[in-house]
Amino acid sequence: MPITPATLSQTDDGTPYAPVYNDVYHSRAGALAQARHVFLGGNDLPARWASRDHFVIVETGFGLGLNFLATWFAWREQPEAARCRRLHFVSVEKHPLRQDDLKRLLTPYRGELPAALVEALTRQWPMLAEGTHRLEFEQGRVILTLILGEAETTIAQVSGRADAIYLDGFSPAKNPAIWSDAVCEALAKLSGTGTTLSTWSVNGALRRRLHACGFDWTLQPGFAQKREMLTAAFRERRPHPYPGISAGHALIIGAGLAGTATAERLSARGWRCTIVDSGRLAGGASGNQAGVIRPLPSVDDNILSRLTRAGFLSTLHRLQQLEEQGLPVQWDACGVLHLARDDAQAMAMQQAVATLGLPNRLLTWLAQDAASDKAGLSVTAGGWWFAAGGWVNPSDYCAQLLKASGATLLEHTYVESLQPTTTGWAAVDTQGRRVAEAEIVVLANATDAPRLAEPYSQALPIRAARGQTTVMTSPPAPAPTSVLCRNGYWTPAMDGLSTCGASFVVDDTNLELRAAEHAENLATIRGMVSDTDANWPEADHPDLTGKVGLRPVVPDRLPLVGQLPANENAAVASRSRTARARVPGLYVNSGFGARGILFATLCAELLASQIAGEPLPLPKDLVRAIDPMRYAHKKF
Ligand SMILES: Cc1cc2nc3c(=O)[nH]c(=O)nc-3n(C[C@H](O)[C@H](O)[C@H](O)COP(=O)(O)OP(=O)(O)OC[C@H]3O[C@@H](n4cnc5c(N)ncnc54)[C@H](O)[C@@H]3O)c2cc1C
Ligand SMILES: C[S@@+](CC[C@H](N)C(=O)[O-])C[C@H]1O[C@@H](n2cnc3c(N)ncnc32)[C@H](O)[C@@H]1O
């Protein structure tokens, strides 16, 4: 469903007002004071988050983000010892503000709140696309998971455990959907031992609903002119569905995009990481000069469409975060054009643009002439235009992720096997020596992951798909000014070299460059332009270079991310109460296929969140779609 941004107005006294709901965004007596009294005070915060590893707040109705900002400010004001290490704020919003409106409405709060907080929130404000957006502040210690969509459907897709809940829709009489049975039931599913809730509303139907869902409520003195407000505690004792493990030492096999992104995300949560690679950093599939980042839309916004959109936004966020940390990655948001194959596909692509209603920076349609302008070459068709997309140098991305992680990298160390130890896992080399030991191990070793996962490899149907890029000197060879895609891709020149590709040969593990695949790549890009006088090199031209890599591909072309499922007879099967047993301390982050640049940081953030027992950066259905459990009982 396309997102409709908020239409705004203000009352005579300047309080933000939503004409659609005929209600104000917050008490006229002051938003921050209301937040402190009703939401922080009503959940006994900040006292309750003291010395916790992480603390999770779930809110209905993000609005102007003033509850979030007040909560973040309260966290920031406290000494380290008195606050949680990481504060998670998960909030759902159906009608988000446009970035300019948010900036304008938050301007009066600079002063009451540190300007840096307001600026950071407005700077990171996401493109208004349906789905889960994760924003990081305070070097990743304050994490906002902003879910754009309808509360009833989206909260049911949140996984994990809420410590505190802020109920903050417009008034129940004017905005019943956000206080509905379904919303309360979904919130109850996120609740357990110790979960509390508060709201300014004392609506009778809401009280009955909350009670029926498992919350014992009490009336408390309200804020300003409101006599009363509601606080509640979840009555059942219910353990966390995935409690997480405290940060320790993690062993990661593989120093490509999967391994370095995993190390970076785990280290952000306090893990010390050791990466072991049989070759060198980015020496495998992640060693190309340039690859493309862009989502893959579909008219029905299917799993791949939503996952690639999440991966795309997450990659843009990580590239921005790395830059802010002084670790800029070589990349360019030059835009990506995906040309239509034929008229039928052109129609389908335009239909997808209209149906999805995504922001222009994320997806638009360009007719042939406009597309040619963007490409700087005469292209043969119109196509999708991803204005925020571009090319990334994956090996540089790996290098910056590694630096950000502070991980130790052991190069030229082949891991022959993994052995369970009394405290975790050990990596053993071909001589039988233990080269590294840690509490957990993450398989990020691409096509070799199934071998190393024995006897738990059933859930890892990874095969190798050979791919060769072709790198041309531009000029004299032509190069577009934005990335061009159809059956392959072609990047603008970077340091005088333009990359195109890539061949795709399943189960071929040969790593030699082939003239036939250069010819295939060149034919693909020539088919995208009508420039007949361009100076195209021959496929066997001695100046043509390229790189061959083996993509780790899975039958459903989706990644494999999560804890490994155990076999029925496995000696070390977890005794956890989750539906099916998993192998303690053994995780995988792989199966990225042809989209590793796009998926790496999203999948790493998911895995690190799962390991820590934190809210996940994706809705449940997408988490399930990439869980290795999906293959645990299938035959191949
Ligand atoms: C030609 C080509 C073009 C591509 N274009 C794009 C693109 O445009 N956009 C995009 O998003 N993606 C693209 N991809 C896909 C992307 O590059 C891959 O999905 C990604 O690199 C996979 O990363 P990885 O870390 O899983 O694997 P790798 O980078 O292969 O890393 C795995 C590492 O594990 C190590 N290893 C394996 N076994 C062991 C062992 N037993 N002990 C120790 N170390 C071990 C290897 O040495 C290797 O360094 C392309 C891939 C190719 C090949
Ligand atoms: C009172 S305002 C929230 C104020 C906000 N908590 C703050 O701190 O600024 C209520 C918000 O709920 C959102 N909302 C209303 N109905 C919704 C629904 N069904 N699903 C999700 N969000 C909804 C509105 O768009 C609005 O932004």
CSV table of C-alpha atoms and ligand atoms in Angstrom, one decimal, residues 253-259 276-288 290-293 394 413-416 444-446 448 451-452 465-469 489 502-503 547-552 589-599, ligand 1:
chain,number,residue,atom,x,y,z
A,253,ILE,CA,34.3,-17.6,8.8
A,254,GLY,CA,34.8,-15.6,5.6
A,255,ALA,CA,36.0,-12.0,5.0
A,256,GLY,CA,33.7,-11.0,2.2
A,257,LEU,CA,30.6,-8.7,2.4
A,258,ALA,CA,28.8,-11.2,4.6
A,259,GLY,CA,31.6,-11.7,7.1
A,276,VAL,CA,39.2,-16.1,9.5
A,277,ASP,CA,39.6,-16.3,5.7
A,278,SER,CA,41.4,-18.9,3.6
A,279,GLY,CA,42.5,-16.0,1.3
A,280,ARG,CA,42.5,-12.3,1.8
A,281,LEU,CA,39.9,-9.6,2.6
A,282,ALA,CA,37.3,-9.5,-0.2
A,283,GLY,CA,39.3,-12.1,-2.2
A,284,GLY,CA,36.1,-14.0,-3.1
A,285,ALA,CA,32.9,-12.9,-4.8
A,286,SER,CA,33.1,-9.5,-3.0
A,287,GLY,CA,36.2,-8.4,-4.8
A,288,ASN,CA,34.7,-6.7,-7.9
A,290,ALA,CA,31.9,-2.1,-8.9
A,291,GLY,CA,28.4,-3.5,-8.4
A,292,VAL,CA,24.9,-2.1,-8.3
A,293,ILE,CA,22.5,-1.2,-5.5
A,394,PRO,CA,32.3,-3.9,-2.8
A,413,THR,CA,43.9,-19.6,7.1
A,414,TYR,CA,41.6,-22.3,5.7
A,415,VAL,CA,39.1,-23.6,8.2
A,416,GLU,CA,38.9,-27.3,7.6
A,444,ALA,CA,29.9,-16.3,6.2
A,445,ASN,CA,32.0,-18.5,3.9
A,446,ALA,CA,29.6,-18.5,0.9
A,448,ASP,CA,31.8,-23.5,1.4
A,451,ARG,CA,30.6,-28.3,4.0
A,452,LEU,CA,31.6,-26.5,7.2
A,465,ALA,CA,27.0,-19.5,-9.6
A,466,ARG,CA,30.1,-18.3,-11.5
A,467,GLY,CA,30.0,-14.7,-12.6
A,468,GLN,CA,32.5,-12.7,-14.7
A,469,THR,CA,32.6,-8.9,-15.0
A,489,TYR,CA,24.5,-3.9,-15.6
A,502,ALA,CA,27.8,-10.3,-15.3
A,503,SER,CA,27.7,-13.9,-16.7
A,547,LYS,CA,37.0,-10.6,-12.3
A,548,VAL,CA,35.5,-13.9,-11.8
A,549,GLY,CA,33.6,-14.7,-8.5
A,550,LEU,CA,31.4,-17.5,-7.2
A,551,ARG,CA,28.0,-16.2,-6.0
A,552,PRO,CA,26.4,-18.2,-3.2
A,589,ASN,CA,24.8,-15.2,7.0
A,590,SER,CA,24.9,-16.2,3.3
A,591,GLY,CA,23.0,-17.0,0.2
A,592,PHE,CA,23.2,-13.5,-1.2
A,593,GLY,CA,23.4,-14.7,-4.8
A,594,ALA,CA,23.7,-11.8,-7.2
A,595,ARG,CA,22.7,-9.2,-4.5
A,596,GLY,CA,25.3,-9.3,-1.8
A,597,ILE,CA,26.1,-5.6,-1.8
A,598,LEU,CA,22.4,-5.0,-1.4
A,599,PHE,CA,21.8,-7.6,1.3
B,1,LIG,C1,30.4,-11.1,-11.2
B,1,LIG,C2,29.6,-10.7,-10.0
B,1,LIG,C3,28.8,-9.5,-10.1
B,1,LIG,C4,28.1,-9.1,-9.0
B,1,LIG,N1,27.3,-8.0,-9.0
B,1,LIG,C5,26.6,-7.6,-7.9
B,1,LIG,C6,25.9,-6.4,-7.9
B,1,LIG,O1,25.9,-5.6,-8.9
B,1,LIG,N2,25.2,-6.0,-6.9
B,1,LIG,C7,25.1,-6.8,-5.7
B,1,LIG,O2,24.4,-6.5,-4.8
B,1,LIG,N3,25.8,-8.0,-5.7
B,1,LIG,C8,26.5,-8.4,-6.8
B,1,LIG,N4,27.2,-9.6,-6.8
B,1,LIG,C9,27.0,-10.5,-5.7
B,1,LIG,C10,27.9,-10.2,-4.5
B,1,LIG,O3,29.2,-9.9,-4.9
B,1,LIG,C11,27.9,-11.5,-3.6
B,1,LIG,O4,26.6,-11.9,-3.3
B,1,LIG,C12,28.7,-11.3,-2.4
B,1,LIG,O5,30.0,-10.9,-2.7
B,1,LIG,C13,28.8,-12.5,-1.5
B,1,LIG,O6,29.5,-12.2,-0.4
B,1,LIG,P1,30.0,-13.3,0.6
B,1,LIG,O7,30.7,-12.6,1.7
B,1,LIG,O8,28.8,-14.2,0.9
B,1,LIG,O9,31.0,-14.2,-0.2
B,1,LIG,P2,32.5,-14.0,-0.6
B,1,LIG,O10,32.8,-12.6,-0.9
B,1,LIG,O11,32.8,-15.0,-1.6
B,1,LIG,O12,33.3,-14.3,0.8
B,1,LIG,C14,33.4,-15.6,1.3
B,1,LIG,C15,34.8,-15.7,1.9
B,1,LIG,O13,34.8,-17.0,2.6
B,1,LIG,C16,36.1,-17.4,2.5
B,1,LIG,N5,36.1,-18.9,2.8
B,1,LIG,C17,35.4,-19.8,2.1
B,1,LIG,N6,35.6,-21.0,2.7
B,1,LIG,C18,36.5,-20.8,3.7
B,1,LIG,C19,37.0,-21.7,4.7
B,1,LIG,N7,36.7,-23.0,4.8
B,1,LIG,N8,37.9,-21.1,5.6
B,1,LIG,C20,38.2,-19.8,5.6
B,1,LIG,N9,37.6,-19.0,4.7
B,1,LIG,C21,36.8,-19.5,3.8
B,1,LIG,C22,36.5,-17.1,1.0
B,1,LIG,O14,37.9,-17.0,0.9
B,1,LIG,C23,35.8,-15.8,0.8
B,1,LIG,O15,36.7,-14.7,1.1
B,1,LIG,C24,28.0,-10.0,-7.8
B,1,LIG,C25,28.8,-11.1,-7.8
B,1,LIG,C26,29.6,-11.5,-8.9
B,1,LIG,C27,30.4,-12.7,-8.8
